Amino acid sequence: MTRMRHRTRAAMIATALTLSLSACGGVQERASTPSATTTTTPPPAASGPQCASLGGDALPELSDKTLSEAAAAMPGTVTYSGFLQANADRAEQLDKARGVSVFIPADPAFTAMDADTAAKLADPAWGLALLEYSVVTQTVLPDALNTTAAELPTVRSQDAQITTAPVNGAPLLNGAAGVLCASIAFDGGVIYLTDKVLLPPG
């Protein structure tokens, strides 16, 4: 039964990506990507319980990559990379952002998502929302994320925030998601791989 549910969700994701590719021109995009707050402090080395298995330890190869290139290069972010490819125009804008933090659901997060989230992602507009909501418009380093509660504005809108609170020395995102691998440096900032799919309210 579990395998059947996983296959069903994987099929729904594949359908969503196909619909996004075919309907890309019809999805309303934000006019621009907000300017991000840059930082001169280099991020610490990538760390986390699943960095090696998800590709986060490939830091030297990712530090000069755009978001799209980094997501395509890591073995654990194939699904997210597919959404970037399905929304190529918006992805090109996101690739130009600097000083950002990107919270990418790892592939197991998509496999484990509940039926409501899977149904939303069957809509191309929600695929776009996933991308915009994953990009925080400032660089957030692990020390701050692990110790300070915050509301982080995203590219989606200033009001579409990711909330974070420290729990036992680790961040909890939107009261539910954990971080599998933190502070993966790429050309535009840092990437965090999460264990759940994060979507904006709505």
Tab-separated table of C-alpha atoms in Angstrom:
chain	number	residue	atom	x	y	z
A	1	MET	CA	0.000	0.000	0.000
A	2	THR	CA	2.832	2.397	0.891
A	3	ARG	CA	4.562	1.719	-2.425
A	4	MET	CA	1.298	2.353	-4.256
A	5	ARG	CA	0.837	5.726	-2.516
A	6	HIS	CA	4.401	6.716	-3.365
A	7	ARG	CA	3.895	5.729	-7.002
A	8	THR	CA	0.638	7.724	-7.118
A	9	ARG	CA	2.298	10.843	-5.726
A	10	ALA	CA	5.241	10.461	-8.071
A	11	ALA	CA	2.803	10.212	-10.968
A	12	MET	CA	1.004	13.357	-9.803
A	13	ILE	CA	4.302	15.243	-9.650
A	14	ALA	CA	5.200	14.092	-13.150
A	15	THR	CA	1.779	15.204	-14.385
A	16	ALA	CA	2.214	18.585	-12.707
A	17	LEU	CA	5.565	19.133	-14.391
A	18	THR	CA	4.133	18.152	-17.762
A	19	LEU	CA	1.250	20.596	-17.308
A	20	SER	CA	3.658	23.331	-16.229
A	21	LEU	CA	5.759	22.841	-19.326
A	22	SER	CA	2.747	22.994	-21.620
A	23	ALA	CA	1.090	25.921	-19.825
A	24	CYS	CA	4.181	27.923	-18.921
A	25	GLY	CA	3.109	30.986	-20.857
A	26	GLY	CA	-0.278	31.102	-19.157
A	27	VAL	CA	0.942	31.235	-15.565
A	28	GLN	CA	1.000	34.757	-14.189
A	29	GLU	CA	4.504	35.732	-13.087
A	30	ARG	CA	5.686	38.437	-10.723
A	31	ALA	CA	6.973	41.471	-12.597
A	32	SER	CA	10.437	41.272	-11.112
A	33	THR	CA	12.572	39.614	-8.498
A	34	PRO	CA	13.044	41.867	-5.432
A	35	SER	CA	16.585	42.970	-4.718
A	36	ALA	CA	18.176	40.803	-2.075
A	37	THR	CA	20.239	41.869	0.893
A	38	THR	CA	23.819	40.904	0.187
A	39	THR	CA	26.390	39.856	2.761
A	40	THR	CA	30.166	39.892	2.765
A	41	THR	CA	30.383	37.081	5.320
A	42	PRO	CA	31.190	33.802	3.567
A	43	PRO	CA	28.842	30.975	4.548
A	44	PRO	CA	30.213	28.108	6.632
A	45	ALA	CA	30.739	24.710	5.099
A	46	ALA	CA	27.640	22.703	4.287
A	47	SER	CA	26.494	20.518	7.168
A	48	GLY	CA	23.545	18.375	8.148
A	49	PRO	CA	22.393	14.793	8.675
A	50	GLN	CA	21.902	14.028	4.971
A	51	CYS	CA	24.351	16.325	3.177
A	52	ALA	CA	26.372	13.508	1.643
A	53	SER	CA	23.414	11.502	0.326
A	54	LEU	CA	21.638	14.577	-1.086
A	55	GLY	CA	24.670	16.095	-2.774
A	56	GLY	CA	25.294	18.977	-0.385
A	57	ASP	CA	28.912	17.942	0.064
A	58	ALA	CA	29.548	18.963	-3.571
A	59	LEU	CA	30.176	22.513	-2.358
A	60	PRO	CA	33.287	23.246	-4.469
A	61	GLU	CA	31.375	22.352	-7.640
A	62	LEU	CA	28.304	24.444	-6.729
A	63	SER	CA	29.784	27.710	-5.491
A	64	ASP	CA	29.963	29.154	-9.007
A	65	LYS	CA	26.613	27.725	-10.177
A	66	THR	CA	23.295	29.516	-10.583
A	67	LEU	CA	20.279	28.219	-8.687
A	68	SER	CA	19.094	26.229	-11.706
A	69	GLU	CA	22.555	24.768	-12.280
A	70	ALA	CA	23.009	23.875	-8.614
A	71	ALA	CA	19.594	22.197	-8.369
A	72	ALA	CA	20.300	20.211	-11.533
A	73	ALA	CA	23.722	19.147	-10.244
A	74	MET	CA	22.632	17.797	-6.857
A	75	PRO	CA	21.289	14.226	-6.891
A	76	GLY	CA	18.717	14.974	-4.180
A	77	THR	CA	16.865	17.867	-5.861
A	78	VAL	CA	15.686	16.361	-9.138
A	79	THR	CA	12.008	17.215	-8.567
A	80	TYR	CA	12.677	20.853	-7.646
A	81	SER	CA	14.947	21.136	-10.674
A	82	GLY	CA	12.039	19.906	-12.789
A	83	PHE	CA	9.849	22.757	-11.538
A	84	LEU	CA	12.602	25.234	-12.433
A	85	GLN	CA	12.762	23.795	-15.949
A	86	ALA	CA	8.972	23.967	-16.247
A	87	ASN	CA	9.052	27.680	-15.334
A	88	ALA	CA	12.086	28.685	-17.364
A	89	ASP	CA	11.360	32.422	-17.558
A	90	ARG	CA	10.915	32.769	-13.805
A	91	ALA	CA	13.900	30.512	-13.173
A	92	GLU	CA	16.042	32.821	-15.281
A	93	GLN	CA	15.032	35.724	-13.030
A	94	LEU	CA	15.719	33.733	-9.871
A	95	ASP	CA	19.127	32.757	-11.229
A	96	LYS	CA	20.064	36.443	-11.277
A	97	ALA	CA	19.193	37.059	-7.609
A	98	ARG	CA	22.108	37.580	-5.239
A	99	GLY	CA	22.343	37.335	-1.472
A	100	VAL	CA	19.384	34.960	-1.163
A	101	SER	CA	18.624	31.819	0.810
A	102	VAL	CA	16.773	29.036	-0.989
A	103	PHE	CA	14.827	26.389	0.928
A	104	ILE	CA	14.600	23.454	-1.479
A	105	PRO	CA	12.507	20.390	-0.623
A	106	ALA	CA	14.662	17.312	-1.152
A	107	ASP	CA	13.232	14.584	-3.361
A	108	PRO	CA	12.047	12.455	-0.397
A	109	ALA	CA	9.919	15.419	0.734
A	110	PHE	CA	7.936	15.273	-2.507
A	111	THR	CA	7.500	11.513	-2.181
A	112	ALA	CA	6.176	11.883	1.364
A	113	MET	CA	3.901	14.901	0.835
A	114	ASP	CA	0.253	14.615	1.785
A	115	ALA	CA	-2.582	14.342	-0.708
A	116	ASP	CA	-3.609	18.009	-0.412
A	117	THR	CA	-0.107	19.236	-1.254
A	118	ALA	CA	0.163	16.784	-4.137
A	119	ALA	CA	-3.172	18.019	-5.496
A	120	LYS	CA	-2.020	21.638	-5.319
A	121	LEU	CA	1.181	20.884	-7.198
A	122	ALA	CA	-0.866	19.358	-10.012
A	123	ASP	CA	-1.781	22.983	-10.804
A	124	PRO	CA	1.003	24.787	-12.753
A	125	ALA	CA	0.317	27.997	-10.810
A	126	TRP	CA	1.256	26.226	-7.592
A	127	GLY	CA	4.463	24.961	-9.184
A	128	LEU	CA	5.388	28.583	-9.759
A	129	ALA	CA	4.357	29.436	-6.190
A	130	LEU	CA	6.617	26.671	-4.900
A	131	LEU	CA	9.623	28.241	-6.616
A	132	GLU	CA	8.905	31.821	-5.566
A	133	TYR	CA	8.183	30.835	-1.973
A	134	SER	CA	11.400	28.838	-1.686
A	135	VAL	CA	13.607	31.916	-2.221
A	136	VAL	CA	14.132	34.160	0.823
A	137	THR	CA	15.270	37.652	-0.090
A	138	GLN	CA	18.263	37.720	2.238
A	139	THR	CA	21.179	35.511	3.174
A	140	VAL	CA	20.371	33.605	6.357
A	141	LEU	CA	23.329	31.811	7.905
A	142	PRO	CA	22.945	28.634	10.008
A	143	ASP	CA	23.952	30.244	13.322
A	144	ALA	CA	21.041	32.678	13.071
A	145	LEU	CA	18.634	30.032	11.799
A	146	ASN	CA	19.536	27.649	14.630
A	147	THR	CA	19.145	30.203	17.423
A	148	THR	CA	16.646	32.891	16.420
A	149	ALA	CA	12.942	32.846	15.601
A	150	ALA	CA	12.158	34.882	12.509
A	151	GLU	CA	9.707	35.555	9.697
A	152	LEU	CA	11.588	35.491	6.409
A	153	PRO	CA	10.098	37.362	3.415
A	154	THR	CA	10.238	35.522	0.118
A	155	VAL	CA	10.289	36.384	-3.561
A	156	ARG	CA	6.614	35.371	-3.655
A	157	SER	CA	5.773	38.527	-1.652
A	158	GLN	CA	6.789	40.352	1.499
A	159	ASP	CA	3.739	38.853	3.201
A	160	ALA	CA	4.429	35.282	2.046
A	161	GLN	CA	6.949	34.483	4.741
A	162	ILE	CA	8.708	31.355	5.893
A	163	THR	CA	8.639	31.209	9.675
A	164	THR	CA	11.530	29.666	11.525
A	165	ALA	CA	12.008	28.819	15.191
A	166	PRO	CA	14.891	27.040	16.917
A	167	VAL	CA	14.001	23.685	18.461
A	168	ASN	CA	16.767	21.841	20.292
A	169	GLY	CA	19.404	23.797	18.398
A	170	ALA	CA	17.929	23.159	14.940
A	171	PRO	CA	15.492	25.217	12.866
A	172	LEU	CA	11.849	24.256	12.443
A	173	LEU	CA	10.323	25.848	9.343
A	174	ASN	CA	6.623	26.765	9.270
A	175	GLY	CA	6.203	24.670	12.404
A	176	ALA	CA	6.760	21.439	10.500
A	177	ALA	CA	9.821	21.173	8.251
A	178	GLY	CA	13.366	20.360	9.281
A	179	VAL	CA	16.659	21.018	7.524
A	180	LEU	CA	18.502	18.005	6.091
A	181	CYS	CA	21.512	19.923	4.802
A	182	ALA	CA	22.361	23.552	5.571
A	183	SER	CA	24.463	26.281	3.995
A	184	ILE	CA	25.197	24.859	0.551
A	185	ALA	CA	26.913	27.761	-1.184
A	186	PHE	CA	25.956	28.619	-4.752
A	187	ASP	CA	26.532	31.693	-6.892
A	188	GLY	CA	23.477	33.544	-5.562
A	189	GLY	CA	23.714	32.707	-1.864
A	190	VAL	CA	22.998	29.599	0.188
A	191	ILE	CA	20.727	26.570	-0.181
A	192	TYR	CA	18.980	24.639	2.585
A	193	LEU	CA	17.516	21.218	1.804
A	194	THR	CA	14.290	20.535	3.712
A	195	ASP	CA	12.440	17.364	4.643
A	196	LYS	CA	8.997	18.745	3.749
A	197	VAL	CA	7.505	20.691	0.853
A	198	LEU	CA	6.897	24.336	1.795
A	199	LEU	CA	4.093	26.221	0.053
A	200	PRO	CA	2.714	29.715	0.708
A	201	PRO	CA	-0.654	30.054	2.450
A	202	GLY	CA	-3.625	30.023	0.151
